[in-house]
PDB file of C-alpha atoms in Angstrom:
ATOM      1  CA  UNK A 285     -54.168 119.712 146.107  1.00  0.00           C
ATOM      2  CA  UNK A 286     -52.330 117.808 143.310  1.00  0.00           C
ATOM      3  CA  UNK A 287     -50.144 120.751 141.345  1.00  0.00           C
ATOM      4  CA  UNK A 288     -48.762 119.204 137.478  1.00  0.00           C
ATOM      5  CA  UNK A 289     -46.229 121.612 135.608  1.00  0.00           C
ATOM      6  CA  UNK A 290     -47.878 122.866 133.034  1.00  0.00           C
ATOM      7  CA  UNK A 291     -44.982 123.205 130.948  1.00  0.00           C
ATOM      8  CA  UNK A 292     -43.664 119.857 131.905  1.00  0.00           C
ATOM      9  CA  UNK A 293     -43.951 117.054 129.674  1.00  0.00           C
ATOM     10  CA  UNK A 294     -43.061 114.308 131.953  1.00  0.00           C
ATOM     11  CA  UNK A 295     -45.270 110.956 133.296  1.00  0.00           C
ATOM     12  CA  UNK A 296     -44.672 109.843 136.503  1.00  0.00           C
ATOM     13  CA  UNK A 297     -43.977 106.202 135.695  1.00  0.00           C
ATOM     14  CA  UNK A 298     -46.014 105.195 139.221  1.00  0.00           C
ATOM     15  CA  UNK A 299     -49.006 107.088 137.515  1.00  0.00           C
ATOM     16  CA  UNK A 300     -50.237 104.204 135.804  1.00  0.00           C
ATOM     17  CA  UNK A 301     -50.395 102.235 139.169  1.00  0.00           C
ATOM     18  CA  UNK A 302     -51.868 105.337 141.013  1.00  0.00           C
ATOM     19  CA  UNK A 303     -54.893 105.168 138.223  1.00  0.00           C
ATOM     20  CA  UNK A 304     -55.543 101.551 137.787  1.00  0.00           C
ATOM     21  CA  UNK A 305     -58.664 100.385 138.448  1.00  0.00           C
ATOM     22  CA  UNK A 306     -57.948  97.577 140.467  1.00  0.00           C
ATOM     23  CA  UNK A 307     -55.980  99.689 142.838  1.00  0.00           C
ATOM     24  CA  UNK A 308     -58.389 102.140 143.291  1.00  0.00           C
ATOM     25  CA  UNK A 309     -61.302  99.950 143.674  1.00  0.00           C
ATOM     26  CA  UNK A 310     -59.368  96.793 145.268  1.00  0.00           C
ATOM     27  CA  UNK A 311     -61.031  96.965 149.012  1.00  0.00           C
ATOM     28  CA  UNK A 312     -64.610  97.409 146.745  1.00  0.00           C
ATOM     29  CA  UNK A 313     -63.479  94.012 145.086  1.00  0.00           C
ATOM     30  CA  UNK A 314     -61.874  91.763 148.119  1.00  0.00           C
ATOM     31  CA  UNK A 315     -63.059  88.654 145.935  1.00  0.00           C
ATOM     32  CA  UNK A 316     -60.299  89.769 143.818  1.00  0.00           C
ATOM     33  CA  UNK A 317     -57.452  90.063 145.932  1.00  0.00           C
ATOM     34  CA  UNK A 318     -54.831  89.955 144.175  1.00  0.00           C
ATOM     35  CA  UNK A 319     -52.050  87.943 144.253  1.00  0.00           C
ATOM     36  CA  UNK A 320     -49.197  90.130 145.013  1.00  0.00           C
ATOM     37  CA  UNK A 321     -48.732  93.754 146.375  1.00  0.00           C
ATOM     38  CA  UNK A 322     -49.824  96.210 143.641  1.00  0.00           C
ATOM     39  CA  UNK A 323     -46.437  98.493 145.590  1.00  0.00           C
ATOM     40  CA  UNK A 324     -44.111  97.281 147.980  1.00  0.00           C
ATOM     41  CA  UNK A 325     -42.467  99.659 150.181  1.00  0.00           C
ATOM     42  CA  UNK A 326     -39.060  99.017 151.456  1.00  0.00           C
ATOM     43  CA  UNK A 327     -37.047 100.991 154.368  1.00  0.00           C
ATOM     44  CA  UNK A 328     -33.029 101.027 153.764  1.00  0.00           C
ATOM     45  CA  UNK A 329     -33.242 102.544 157.898  1.00  0.00           C
ATOM     46  CA  UNK A 330     -35.345 103.975 159.999  1.00  0.00           C
ATOM     47  CA  UNK A 331     -32.017 106.281 161.283  1.00  0.00           C
ATOM     48  CA  UNK A 332     -33.084 110.062 160.511  1.00  0.00           C
ATOM     49  CA  UNK A 333     -30.942 113.399 160.287  1.00  0.00           C
ATOM     50  CA  UNK A 334     -34.012 115.422 161.168  1.00  0.00           C
ATOM     51  CA  UNK A 335     -36.102 115.603 164.198  1.00  0.00           C
ATOM     52  CA  UNK A 336     -38.934 116.751 163.209  1.00  0.00           C
ATOM     53  CA  UNK A 337     -41.784 118.231 165.673  1.00  0.00           C
ATOM     54  CA  UNK A 338     -44.923 116.309 163.920  1.00  0.00           C
ATOM     55  CA  UNK A 339     -43.233 113.235 163.294  1.00  0.00           C
ATOM     56  CA  UNK A 340     -44.393 110.111 165.187  1.00  0.00           C
ATOM     57  CA  UNK A 341     -41.699 108.153 164.056  1.00  0.00           C
ATOM     58  CA  UNK A 342     -38.372 110.055 165.159  1.00  0.00           C
ATOM     59  CA  UNK A 343     -40.232 110.811 168.589  1.00  0.00           C
ATOM     60  CA  UNK A 344     -42.128 108.250 169.677  1.00  0.00           C
ATOM     61  CA  UNK A 345     -40.839 105.436 167.981  1.00  0.00           C
ATOM     62  CA  UNK A 346     -38.925 102.423 170.274  1.00  0.00           C
ATOM     63  CA  UNK A 347     -37.922  99.697 167.976  1.00  0.00           C
ATOM     64  CA  UNK A 348     -34.363  99.011 167.357  1.00  0.00           C
ATOM     65  CA  UNK A 349     -32.691 101.703 164.500  1.00  0.00           C
ATOM     66  CA  UNK A 350     -30.311 100.251 161.736  1.00  0.00           C
ATOM     67  CA  UNK A 351     -29.773  99.618 158.392  1.00  0.00           C
ATOM     68  CA  UNK A 352     -31.247  96.585 155.244  1.00  0.00           C
ATOM     69  CA  UNK A 353     -28.447  94.250 154.815  1.00  0.00           C
ATOM     70  CA  UNK A 354     -28.060  93.736 150.564  1.00  0.00           C
ATOM     71  CA  UNK A 355     -28.738  90.321 151.648  1.00  0.00           C
ATOM     72  CA  UNK A 356     -32.797  91.085 152.620  1.00  0.00           C
ATOM     73  CA  UNK A 357     -32.654  94.056 150.321  1.00  0.00           C
ATOM     74  CA  UNK A 358     -31.561  91.577 146.985  1.00  0.00           C
ATOM     75  CA  UNK A 359     -34.376  89.183 148.352  1.00  0.00           C
ATOM     76  CA  UNK A 360     -36.897  91.505 148.525  1.00  0.00           C
ATOM     77  CA  UNK A 361     -36.185  93.126 145.229  1.00  0.00           C
ATOM     78  CA  UNK A 362     -36.129  89.358 143.847  1.00  0.00           C
ATOM     79  CA  UNK A 363     -39.322  88.298 144.232  1.00  0.00           C
ATOM     80  CA  UNK A 364     -40.594  91.620 143.322  1.00  0.00           C
ATOM     81  CA  UNK A 365     -38.885  90.960 140.483  1.00  0.00           C
ATOM     82  CA  UNK A 366     -41.240  87.718 139.421  1.00  0.00           C
ATOM     83  CA  UNK A 367     -44.842  90.031 139.612  1.00  0.00           C
ATOM     84  CA  UNK A 368     -43.513  92.996 138.034  1.00  0.00           C
ATOM     85  CA  UNK A 369     -43.792  94.881 141.192  1.00  0.00           C
ATOM     86  CA  UNK A 370     -42.309  98.491 141.776  1.00  0.00           C
ATOM     87  CA  UNK A 371     -40.329  99.363 144.938  1.00  0.00           C
ATOM     88  CA  UNK A 372     -40.652 102.203 146.750  1.00  0.00           C
ATOM     89  CA  UNK A 373     -37.904 103.616 148.875  1.00  0.00           C
ATOM     90  CA  UNK A 374     -39.687 105.126 151.755  1.00  0.00           C
ATOM     91  CA  UNK A 375     -40.860 104.687 155.511  1.00  0.00           C
ATOM     92  CA  UNK A 376     -39.453 106.379 158.599  1.00  0.00           C
ATOM     93  CA  UNK A 377     -36.069 106.973 158.528  1.00  0.00           C
ATOM     94  CA  UNK A 378     -34.107 109.068 155.185  1.00  0.00           C
ATOM     95  CA  UNK A 379     -32.778 106.598 152.649  1.00  0.00           C
ATOM     96  CA  UNK A 380     -29.794 108.875 151.824  1.00  0.00           C
ATOM     97  CA  UNK A 381     -28.286 107.856 154.808  1.00  0.00           C
ATOM     98  CA  UNK A 382     -27.801 104.089 154.015  1.00  0.00           C
ATOM     99  CA  UNK A 383     -23.878 103.978 152.167  1.00  0.00           C
ATOM    100  CA  UNK A 384     -25.031 101.515 149.545  1.00  0.00           C
ATOM    101  CA  UNK A 385     -27.406 103.652 148.183  1.00  0.00           C
ATOM    102  CA  UNK A 386     -26.499 103.782 144.750  1.00  0.00           C
ATOM    103  CA  UNK A 387     -25.488 100.234 144.393  1.00  0.00           C
ATOM    104  CA  UNK A 388     -29.363  99.128 145.472  1.00  0.00           C
ATOM    105  CA  UNK A 389     -30.786 101.794 143.048  1.00  0.00           C
ATOM    106  CA  UNK A 390     -28.645 100.065 140.446  1.00  0.00           C
ATOM    107  CA  UNK A 391     -29.539  96.895 141.958  1.00  0.00           C
ATOM    108  CA  UNK A 392     -33.567  97.209 141.455  1.00  0.00           C
ATOM    109  CA  UNK A 393     -33.153  99.040 137.683  1.00  0.00           C
ATOM    110  CA  UNK A 394     -31.572  96.323 137.027  1.00  0.00           C
ATOM    111  CA  UNK A 395     -34.224  94.145 137.812  1.00  0.00           C
ATOM    112  CA  UNK A 396     -36.611  96.286 135.359  1.00  0.00           C
ATOM    113  CA  UNK A 397     -38.706  97.609 137.927  1.00  0.00           C
ATOM    114  CA  UNK A 398     -40.010 100.941 138.992  1.00  0.00           C
ATOM    115  CA  UNK A 399     -38.750 102.707 141.742  1.00  0.00           C
ATOM    116  CA  UNK A 400     -39.521 105.653 144.004  1.00  0.00           C
ATOM    117  CA  UNK A 401     -37.186 107.470 147.242  1.00  0.00           C
ATOM    118  CA  UNK A 402     -39.045 110.032 149.126  1.00  0.00           C
ATOM    119  CA  UNK A 403     -36.410 111.813 150.681  1.00  0.00           C
ATOM    120  CA  UNK A 404     -36.019 114.896 153.258  1.00  0.00           C
ATOM    121  CA  UNK A 405     -33.195 117.083 150.746  1.00  0.00           C
ATOM    122  CA  UNK A 406     -31.281 117.921 153.576  1.00  0.00           C
ATOM    123  CA  UNK A 407     -27.785 115.028 153.017  1.00  0.00           C
ATOM    124  CA  UNK A 408     -28.054 113.808 149.075  1.00  0.00           C
ATOM    125  CA  UNK A 409     -24.742 114.133 147.420  1.00  0.00           C
ATOM    126  CA  UNK A 410     -24.388 115.153 143.920  1.00  0.00           C
ATOM    127  CA  UNK A 411     -23.498 111.478 143.339  1.00  0.00           C
ATOM    128  CA  UNK A 412     -26.699 110.665 144.373  1.00  0.00           C
ATOM    129  CA  UNK A 413     -28.691 112.648 141.568  1.00  0.00           C
ATOM    130  CA  UNK A 414     -26.269 111.880 139.313  1.00  0.00           C
ATOM    131  CA  UNK A 415     -26.960 108.154 140.152  1.00  0.00           C
ATOM    132  CA  UNK A 416     -30.899 108.748 139.864  1.00  0.00           C
ATOM    133  CA  UNK A 417     -30.771 110.159 136.718  1.00  0.00           C
ATOM    134  CA  UNK A 418     -27.976 107.601 135.525  1.00  0.00           C
ATOM    135  CA  UNK A 419     -29.830 104.791 136.433  1.00  0.00           C
ATOM    136  CA  UNK A 420     -33.560 106.675 135.385  1.00  0.00           C
ATOM    137  CA  UNK A 421     -34.905 106.574 139.046  1.00  0.00           C
ATOM    138  CA  UNK A 422     -38.732 106.787 138.276  1.00  0.00           C
ATOM    139  CA  UNK A 423     -39.446 109.259 141.025  1.00  0.00           C
ATOM    140  CA  UNK A 424     -38.455 111.124 143.371  1.00  0.00           C
ATOM    141  CA  UNK A 425     -40.621 113.421 146.687  1.00  0.00           C
ATOM    142  CA  UNK A 426     -38.965 115.523 148.275  1.00  0.00           C
ATOM    143  CA  UNK A 427     -40.712 116.211 151.595  1.00  0.00           C
ATOM    144  CA  UNK A 428     -41.530 120.020 152.609  1.00  0.00           C
ATOM    145  CA  UNK A 429     -42.904 121.559 155.591  1.00  0.00           C
ATOM    146  CA  UNK A 430     -45.454 124.686 155.206  1.00  0.00           C
ATOM    147  CA  UNK A 431     -45.521 126.989 152.740  1.00  0.00           C
ATOM    148  CA  UNK A 432     -43.136 128.919 154.358  1.00  0.00           C
ATOM    149  CA  UNK A 433     -39.439 129.277 154.784  1.00  0.00           C
ATOM    150  CA  UNK A 434     -40.209 130.362 159.125  1.00  0.00           C
ATOM    151  CA  UNK A 435     -43.146 127.134 159.273  1.00  0.00           C
ATOM    152  CA  UNK A 436     -40.691 124.731 157.233  1.00  0.00           C
ATOM    153  CA  UNK A 437     -38.058 125.180 160.190  1.00  0.00           C
ATOM    154  CA  UNK A 438     -40.549 125.220 162.986  1.00  0.00           C
ATOM    155  CA  UNK A 439     -41.866 122.092 161.348  1.00  0.00           C
ATOM    156  CA  UNK A 440     -39.048 120.654 160.419  1.00  0.00           C
ATOM    157  CA  UNK A 441     -36.955 121.821 163.133  1.00  0.00           C
ATOM    158  CA  UNK A 442     -33.694 122.972 161.486  1.00  0.00           C
ATOM    159  CA  UNK A 443     -32.297 125.484 159.899  1.00  0.00           C
ATOM    160  CA  UNK A 444     -31.566 123.788 156.220  1.00  0.00           C
ATOM    161  CA  UNK A 445     -34.289 125.268 154.363  1.00  0.00           C
ATOM    162  CA  UNK A 446     -31.699 127.073 152.048  1.00  0.00           C
ATOM    163  CA  UNK A 447     -30.098 123.778 151.419  1.00  0.00           C
ATOM    164  CA  UNK A 448     -33.508 121.969 150.494  1.00  0.00           C
ATOM    165  CA  UNK A 449     -34.615 124.194 148.180  1.00  0.00           C
ATOM    166  CA  UNK A 450     -30.627 124.401 146.579  1.00  0.00           C
ATOM    167  CA  UNK A 451     -30.711 120.624 146.189  1.00  0.00           C
ATOM    168  CA  UNK A 452     -33.905 120.677 144.514  1.00  0.00           C
ATOM    169  CA  UNK A 453     -32.865 123.319 141.935  1.00  0.00           C
ATOM    170  CA  UNK A 454     -29.501 120.988 141.092  1.00  0.00           C
ATOM    171  CA  UNK A 455     -31.210 117.981 140.935  1.00  0.00           C
ATOM    172  CA  UNK A 456     -33.160 119.935 137.754  1.00  0.00           C
ATOM    173  CA  UNK A 457     -30.174 120.821 136.475  1.00  0.00           C
ATOM    174  CA  UNK A 458     -28.317 117.373 136.430  1.00  0.00           C
ATOM    175  CA  UNK A 459     -31.363 115.686 134.730  1.00  0.00           C
ATOM    176  CA  UNK A 460     -31.346 118.746 132.376  1.00  0.00           C
ATOM    177  CA  UNK A 461     -33.629 117.197 129.299  1.00  0.00           C
ATOM    178  CA  UNK A 462     -33.409 113.628 130.424  1.00  0.00           C
ATOM    179  CA  UNK A 463     -36.897 112.246 130.983  1.00  0.00           C
ATOM    180  CA  UNK A 464     -36.124 110.402 134.293  1.00  0.00           C
ATOM    181  CA  UNK A 465     -36.433 111.164 137.551  1.00  0.00           C
ATOM    182  CA  UNK A 466     -39.985 112.932 137.733  1.00  0.00           C
ATOM    183  CA  UNK A 467     -39.002 115.155 140.430  1.00  0.00           C
ATOM    184  CA  UNK A 468     -41.933 115.711 142.923  1.00  0.00           C
ATOM    185  CA  UNK A 469     -42.422 118.089 146.526  1.00  0.00           C
ATOM    186  CA  UNK A 470     -44.657 116.637 149.279  1.00  0.00           C
ATOM    187  CA  UNK A 471     -45.993 119.458 151.827  1.00  0.00           C
ATOM    188  CA  UNK A 472     -48.217 119.171 154.472  1.00  0.00           C
ATOM    189  CA  UNK A 473     -49.919 122.302 156.005  1.00  0.00           C
ATOM    190  CA  UNK A 474     -51.150 123.292 159.213  1.00  0.00           C
ATOM    191  CA  UNK A 475     -52.635 126.856 159.821  1.00  0.00           C
ATOM    192  CA  UNK A 476     -51.386 128.656 157.098  1.00  0.00           C
ATOM    193  CA  UNK A 477     -53.212 131.405 155.440  1.00  0.00           C
ATOM    194  CA  UNK A 478     -54.684 130.508 151.518  1.00  0.00           C
ATOM    195  CA  UNK A 479     -52.379 133.568 150.160  1.00  0.00           C
ATOM    196  CA  UNK A 480     -48.975 131.627 151.374  1.00  0.00           C
ATOM    197  CA  UNK A 481     -49.633 128.501 150.002  1.00  0.00           C
ATOM    198  CA  UNK A 482     -50.998 129.864 146.903  1.00  0.00           C
ATOM    199  CA  UNK A 483     -47.430 131.600 146.198  1.00  0.00           C
ATOM    200  CA  UNK A 484     -45.938 128.543 147.790  1.00  0.00           C
ATOM    201  CA  UNK A 485     -47.417 126.734 144.773  1.00  0.00           C
ATOM    202  CA  UNK A 486     -46.472 129.633 142.118  1.00  0.00           C
ATOM    203  CA  UNK A 487     -43.140 129.973 143.311  1.00  0.00           C
ATOM    204  CA  UNK A 488     -42.336 125.533 142.859  1.00  0.00           C
ATOM    205  CA  UNK A 489     -45.278 125.049 139.947  1.00  0.00           C
ATOM    206  CA  UNK A 490     -43.087 125.903 136.709  1.00  0.00           C
ATOM    207  CA  UNK A 491     -39.765 123.945 139.592  1.00  0.00           C
ATOM    208  CA  UNK A 492     -40.887 120.938 139.563  1.00  0.00           C
ATOM    209  CA  UNK A 493     -42.372 118.109 137.525  1.00  0.00           C
ATOM    210  CA  UNK A 494     -45.248 118.054 140.916  1.00  0.00           C
ATOM    211  CA  UNK A 495     -46.396 119.303 144.120  1.00  0.00           C
ATOM    212  CA  UNK A 496     -48.578 117.038 146.156  1.00  0.00           C
ATOM    213  CA  UNK A 497     -50.377 119.642 149.409  1.00  0.00           C
ATOM    214  CA  UNK A 498     -52.380 118.124 152.571  1.00  0.00           C
ATOM    215  CA  UNK A 499     -52.472 118.989 156.020  1.00  0.00           C
ATOM    216  CA  UNK A 500     -50.801 118.198 158.580  1.00  0.00           C
ATOM    217  CA  UNK A 501     -51.725 115.165 160.902  1.00  0.00           C
ATOM    218  CA  UNK A 502     -50.440 116.129 164.882  1.00  0.00           C
ATOM    219  CA  UNK A 503     -53.610 113.810 165.968  1.00  0.00           C
ATOM    220  CA  UNK A 504     -50.987 110.822 166.134  1.00  0.00           C
ATOM    221  CA  UNK A 505     -48.326 111.797 168.184  1.00  0.00           C
ATOM    222  CA  UNK A 506     -50.241 113.783 170.010  1.00  0.00           C
ATOM    223  CA  UNK A 507     -52.248 110.725 171.128  1.00  0.00           C
ATOM    224  CA  UNK A 508     -48.680 108.155 171.505  1.00  0.00           C
ATOM    225  CA  UNK A 509     -46.844 111.483 173.494  1.00  0.00           C
ATOM    226  CA  UNK A 510     -48.703 114.129 175.208  1.00  0.00           C
ATOM    227  CA  UNK A 511     -45.603 114.952 177.016  1.00  0.00           C
ATOM    228  CA  UNK A 512     -44.228 116.455 174.081  1.00  0.00           C
ATOM    229  CA  UNK A 513     -47.182 118.785 173.490  1.00  0.00           C
ATOM    230  CA  UNK A 514     -47.712 119.907 177.148  1.00  0.00           C
ATOM    231  CA  UNK A 515     -43.791 120.492 177.399  1.00  0.00           C
ATOM    232  CA  UNK A 516     -44.489 122.796 174.454  1.00  0.00           C
ATOM    233  CA  UNK A 517     -46.478 125.989 174.521  1.00  0.00           C
ATOM    234  CA  UNK A 518     -45.700 126.306 170.479  1.00  0.00           C
ATOM    235  CA  UNK A 519     -46.763 122.426 169.610  1.00  0.00           C
ATOM    236  CA  UNK A 520     -49.986 122.354 171.855  1.00  0.00           C
ATOM    237  CA  UNK A 521     -50.463 126.419 169.494  1.00  0.00           C
ATOM    238  CA  UNK A 522     -50.491 123.724 166.638  1.00  0.00           C
ATOM    239  CA  UNK A 523     -52.438 121.020 168.190  1.00  0.00           C
ATOM    240  CA  UNK A 524     -55.077 123.926 168.311  1.00  0.00           C
ATOM    241  CA  UNK A 525     -54.852 125.049 165.050  1.00  0.00           C
ATOM    242  CA  UNK A 526     -55.476 121.704 163.385  1.00  0.00           C
ATOM    243  CA  UNK A 527     -57.435 121.907 160.724  1.00  0.00           C
ATOM    244  CA  UNK A 528     -57.185 118.121 159.474  1.00  0.00           C
ATOM    245  CA  UNK A 529     -60.946 116.678 159.038  1.00  0.00           C
ATOM    246  CA  UNK A 530     -60.649 113.855 161.831  1.00  0.00           C
ATOM    247  CA  UNK A 531     -63.152 111.566 159.401  1.00  0.00           C
ATOM    248  CA  UNK A 532     -61.914 107.498 158.812  1.00  0.00           C
ATOM    249  CA  UNK A 533     -62.271 106.338 155.757  1.00  0.00           C
ATOM    250  CA  UNK A 534     -62.304 102.598 153.983  1.00  0.00           C
ATOM    251  CA  UNK A 535     -58.342 101.290 154.321  1.00  0.00           C
ATOM    252  CA  UNK A 536     -57.552 100.709 150.550  1.00  0.00           C
ATOM    253  CA  UNK A 537     -53.777 100.316 152.132  1.00  0.00           C
ATOM    254  CA  UNK A 538     -54.154  96.896 153.538  1.00  0.00           C
ATOM    255  CA  UNK A 539     -55.433  95.497 149.839  1.00  0.00           C
ATOM    256  CA  UNK A 540     -52.609  97.521 147.796  1.00  0.00           C
ATOM    257  CA  UNK A 541     -49.009  97.488 149.439  1.00  0.00           C
ATOM    258  CA  UNK A 542     -47.089  95.755 151.812  1.00  0.00           C
ATOM    259  CA  UNK A 543     -44.042  97.665 153.512  1.00  0.00           C
ATOM    260  CA  UNK A 544     -40.985  96.286 154.399  1.00  0.00           C
ATOM    261  CA  UNK A 545     -38.815  97.377 157.906  1.00  0.00           C
ATOM    262  CA  UNK A 546     -35.119  97.463 157.339  1.00  0.00           C
ATOM    263  CA  UNK A 547     -35.106  94.362 159.830  1.00  0.00           C
ATOM    264  CA  UNK A 548     -36.893  92.139 157.769  1.00  0.00           C
ATOM    265  CA  UNK A 549     -40.021  92.754 159.182  1.00  0.00           C
ATOM    266  CA  UNK A 550     -43.346  93.536 157.644  1.00  0.00           C
ATOM    267  CA  UNK A 551     -46.271  95.372 158.139  1.00  0.00           C
ATOM    268  CA  UNK A 552     -49.171  96.579 156.188  1.00  0.00           C
ATOM    269  CA  UNK A 553     -49.418  99.885 157.085  1.00  0.00           C
ATOM    270  CA  UNK A 554     -46.986 102.456 155.701  1.00  0.00           C
ATOM    271  CA  UNK A 555     -47.953 104.364 158.327  1.00  0.00           C
ATOM    272  CA  UNK A 556     -46.365 101.487 160.864  1.00  0.00           C
ATOM    273  CA  UNK A 557     -43.403 103.025 162.823  1.00  0.00           C
ATOM    274  CA  UNK A 558     -43.230 101.104 165.508  1.00  0.00           C
ATOM    275  CA  UNK A 559     -44.120  97.418 165.048  1.00  0.00           C
ATOM    276  CA  UNK A 560     -48.087  97.877 165.568  1.00  0.00           C
ATOM    277  CA  UNK A 561     -49.611  95.989 162.662  1.00  0.00           C
ATOM    278  CA  UNK A 562     -46.749  94.117 162.311  1.00  0.00           C
ATOM    279  CA  UNK A 563     -47.798  90.953 160.477  1.00  0.00           C
ATOM    280  CA  UNK A 564     -44.756  88.800 159.253  1.00  0.00           C
ATOM    281  CA  UNK A 565     -40.907  88.620 158.375  1.00  0.00           C
ATOM    282  CA  UNK A 566     -39.080  88.170 155.162  1.00  0.00           C
ATOM    283  CA  UNK A 567     -36.109  86.421 157.173  1.00  0.00           C
ATOM    284  CA  UNK A 568     -38.329  83.413 157.377  1.00  0.00           C
ATOM    285  CA  UNK A 569     -41.180  83.833 155.000  1.00  0.00           C
ATOM    286  CA  UNK A 570     -41.875  85.456 151.827  1.00  0.00           C
ATOM    287  CA  UNK A 571     -43.708  88.267 150.494  1.00  0.00           C
ATOM    288  CA  UNK A 572     -46.204  86.321 148.072  1.00  0.00           C
ATOM    289  CA  UNK A 573     -47.233  84.019 151.499  1.00  0.00           C
ATOM    290  CA  UNK A 574     -47.645  86.978 154.529  1.00  0.00           C
ATOM    291  CA  UNK A 575     -49.535  88.795 151.266  1.00  0.00           C
ATOM    292  CA  UNK A 576     -51.842  85.241 150.791  1.00  0.00           C
ATOM    293  CA  UNK A 577     -51.406  82.803 154.196  1.00  0.00           C
ATOM    294  CA  UNK A 578     -51.544  85.231 156.795  1.00  0.00           C
ATOM    295  CA  UNK A 579     -54.311  84.993 159.790  1.00  0.00           C
ATOM    296  CA  UNK A 580     -53.364  88.799 160.875  1.00  0.00           C
ATOM    297  CA  UNK A 581     -53.416  90.468 158.129  1.00  0.00           C
ATOM    298  CA  UNK A 582     -57.378  88.663 157.387  1.00  0.00           C
ATOM    299  CA  UNK A 583     -58.111  89.830 160.616  1.00  0.00           C
ATOM    300  CA  UNK A 584     -56.529  93.706 160.287  1.00  0.00           C
ATOM    301  CA  UNK A 585     -58.525  93.726 157.129  1.00  0.00           C
ATOM    302  CA  UNK A 586     -61.783  92.632 158.682  1.00  0.00           C
ATOM    303  CA  UNK A 587     -62.012  94.983 161.241  1.00  0.00           C
ATOM    304  CA  UNK A 588     -61.165  97.984 159.131  1.00  0.00           C
ATOM    305  CA  UNK A 589     -63.477  96.090 156.504  1.00  0.00           C
ATOM    306  CA  UNK A 590     -65.719  96.913 159.484  1.00  0.00           C
ATOM    307  CA  UNK A 591     -64.924 100.576 160.334  1.00  0.00           C
ATOM    308  CA  UNK A 592     -63.249  98.946 163.973  1.00  0.00           C
ATOM    309  CA  UNK A 593     -60.191 101.705 163.292  1.00  0.00           C
ATOM    310  CA  UNK A 594     -60.848 102.460 167.176  1.00  0.00           C
ATOM    311  CA  UNK A 595     -60.024  99.374 168.234  1.00  0.00           C
ATOM    312  CA  UNK A 596     -56.685  99.525 166.260  1.00  0.00           C
ATOM    313  CA  UNK A 597     -54.350 102.132 168.022  1.00  0.00           C
ATOM    314  CA  UNK A 598     -52.204 102.776 165.000  1.00  0.00           C
ATOM    315  CA  UNK A 599     -55.520 103.357 162.713  1.00  0.00           C
ATOM    316  CA  UNK A 600     -57.166 105.360 165.113  1.00  0.00           C
ATOM    317  CA  UNK A 601     -55.350 108.063 164.459  1.00  0.00           C
ATOM    318  CA  UNK A 602     -55.367 107.970 160.375  1.00  0.00           C
ATOM    319  CA  UNK A 603     -56.942 110.385 158.861  1.00  0.00           C
ATOM    320  CA  UNK A 604     -56.890 111.249 155.284  1.00  0.00           C
ATOM    321  CA  UNK A 605     -54.836 114.556 154.382  1.00  0.00           C
ATOM    322  CA  UNK A 606     -54.911 114.718 150.353  1.00  0.00           C
ATOM    323  CA  UNK A 607     -57.926 115.663 150.096  1.00  0.00           C
ATOM    324  CA  UNK A 608     -59.264 118.900 151.818  1.00  0.00           C
ATOM    325  CA  UNK A 609     -57.510 122.143 149.564  1.00  0.00           C
TER     326      UNK A 609
END
């Protein structure tokens, strides 16, 4: 379910990318692969201030944790600027934990690139909010979970629902009538009722610019870390109630984007939390070379083109979550 604020005249600058015919149909145009990704995702850190019960990254991740260096961040941004390729600060940590996030925002925008940030809304400070507005960050997503306060605090494993709501409202107030950032909420559901979802949408749709609602995929964590569910009746109950449609679909990801981890490792999947699909290292190569000349990437593309998701441990539990409402 995608819901736009009917009273907002703001448009998401990334919409032109997502709606681009080439971006949407790229997996059907393999002979016309662009010479550079449409989007590059950058992980500022894989540290997180939360321990959400559904998160494979924070519950099953084994790779080393750290923070991206200024040198590596600038290398990625400089190369993207050669192709006017948008940057997204997302992946497997909370970006506002990085002590240099404001200077990183300033640098990306100084290079004339679109910038998106996804965050959990818990640690964003007023100086962060002012920087988002001052430097005209194009879009920001606040990640919710569940349609109610109780369900949010269960799934996010904290009692800070009111802090999240307060920070969203504060950013909206600081933005005022300025155009940017485009403020969004992203929320996935498990077994919430239609009435609960409707109430959630009705409350937020006239406050933020956009709402995206999908279904929570617990399959990956259940498959990779079953002991977490065996030890918790609450988690097992959620698995039993999971309503996500478990069907594979053609993978656009390997034809649209690349993701750079905090240490420079490059993966072809934004959902890769533990180096399952690592294909290169930005410390030793370039995004351009990895995108165009990487043997492993081409093998992954071929496997996914042939609907061989089951042959890849990460892809084996990958289901689309935003087309079922």
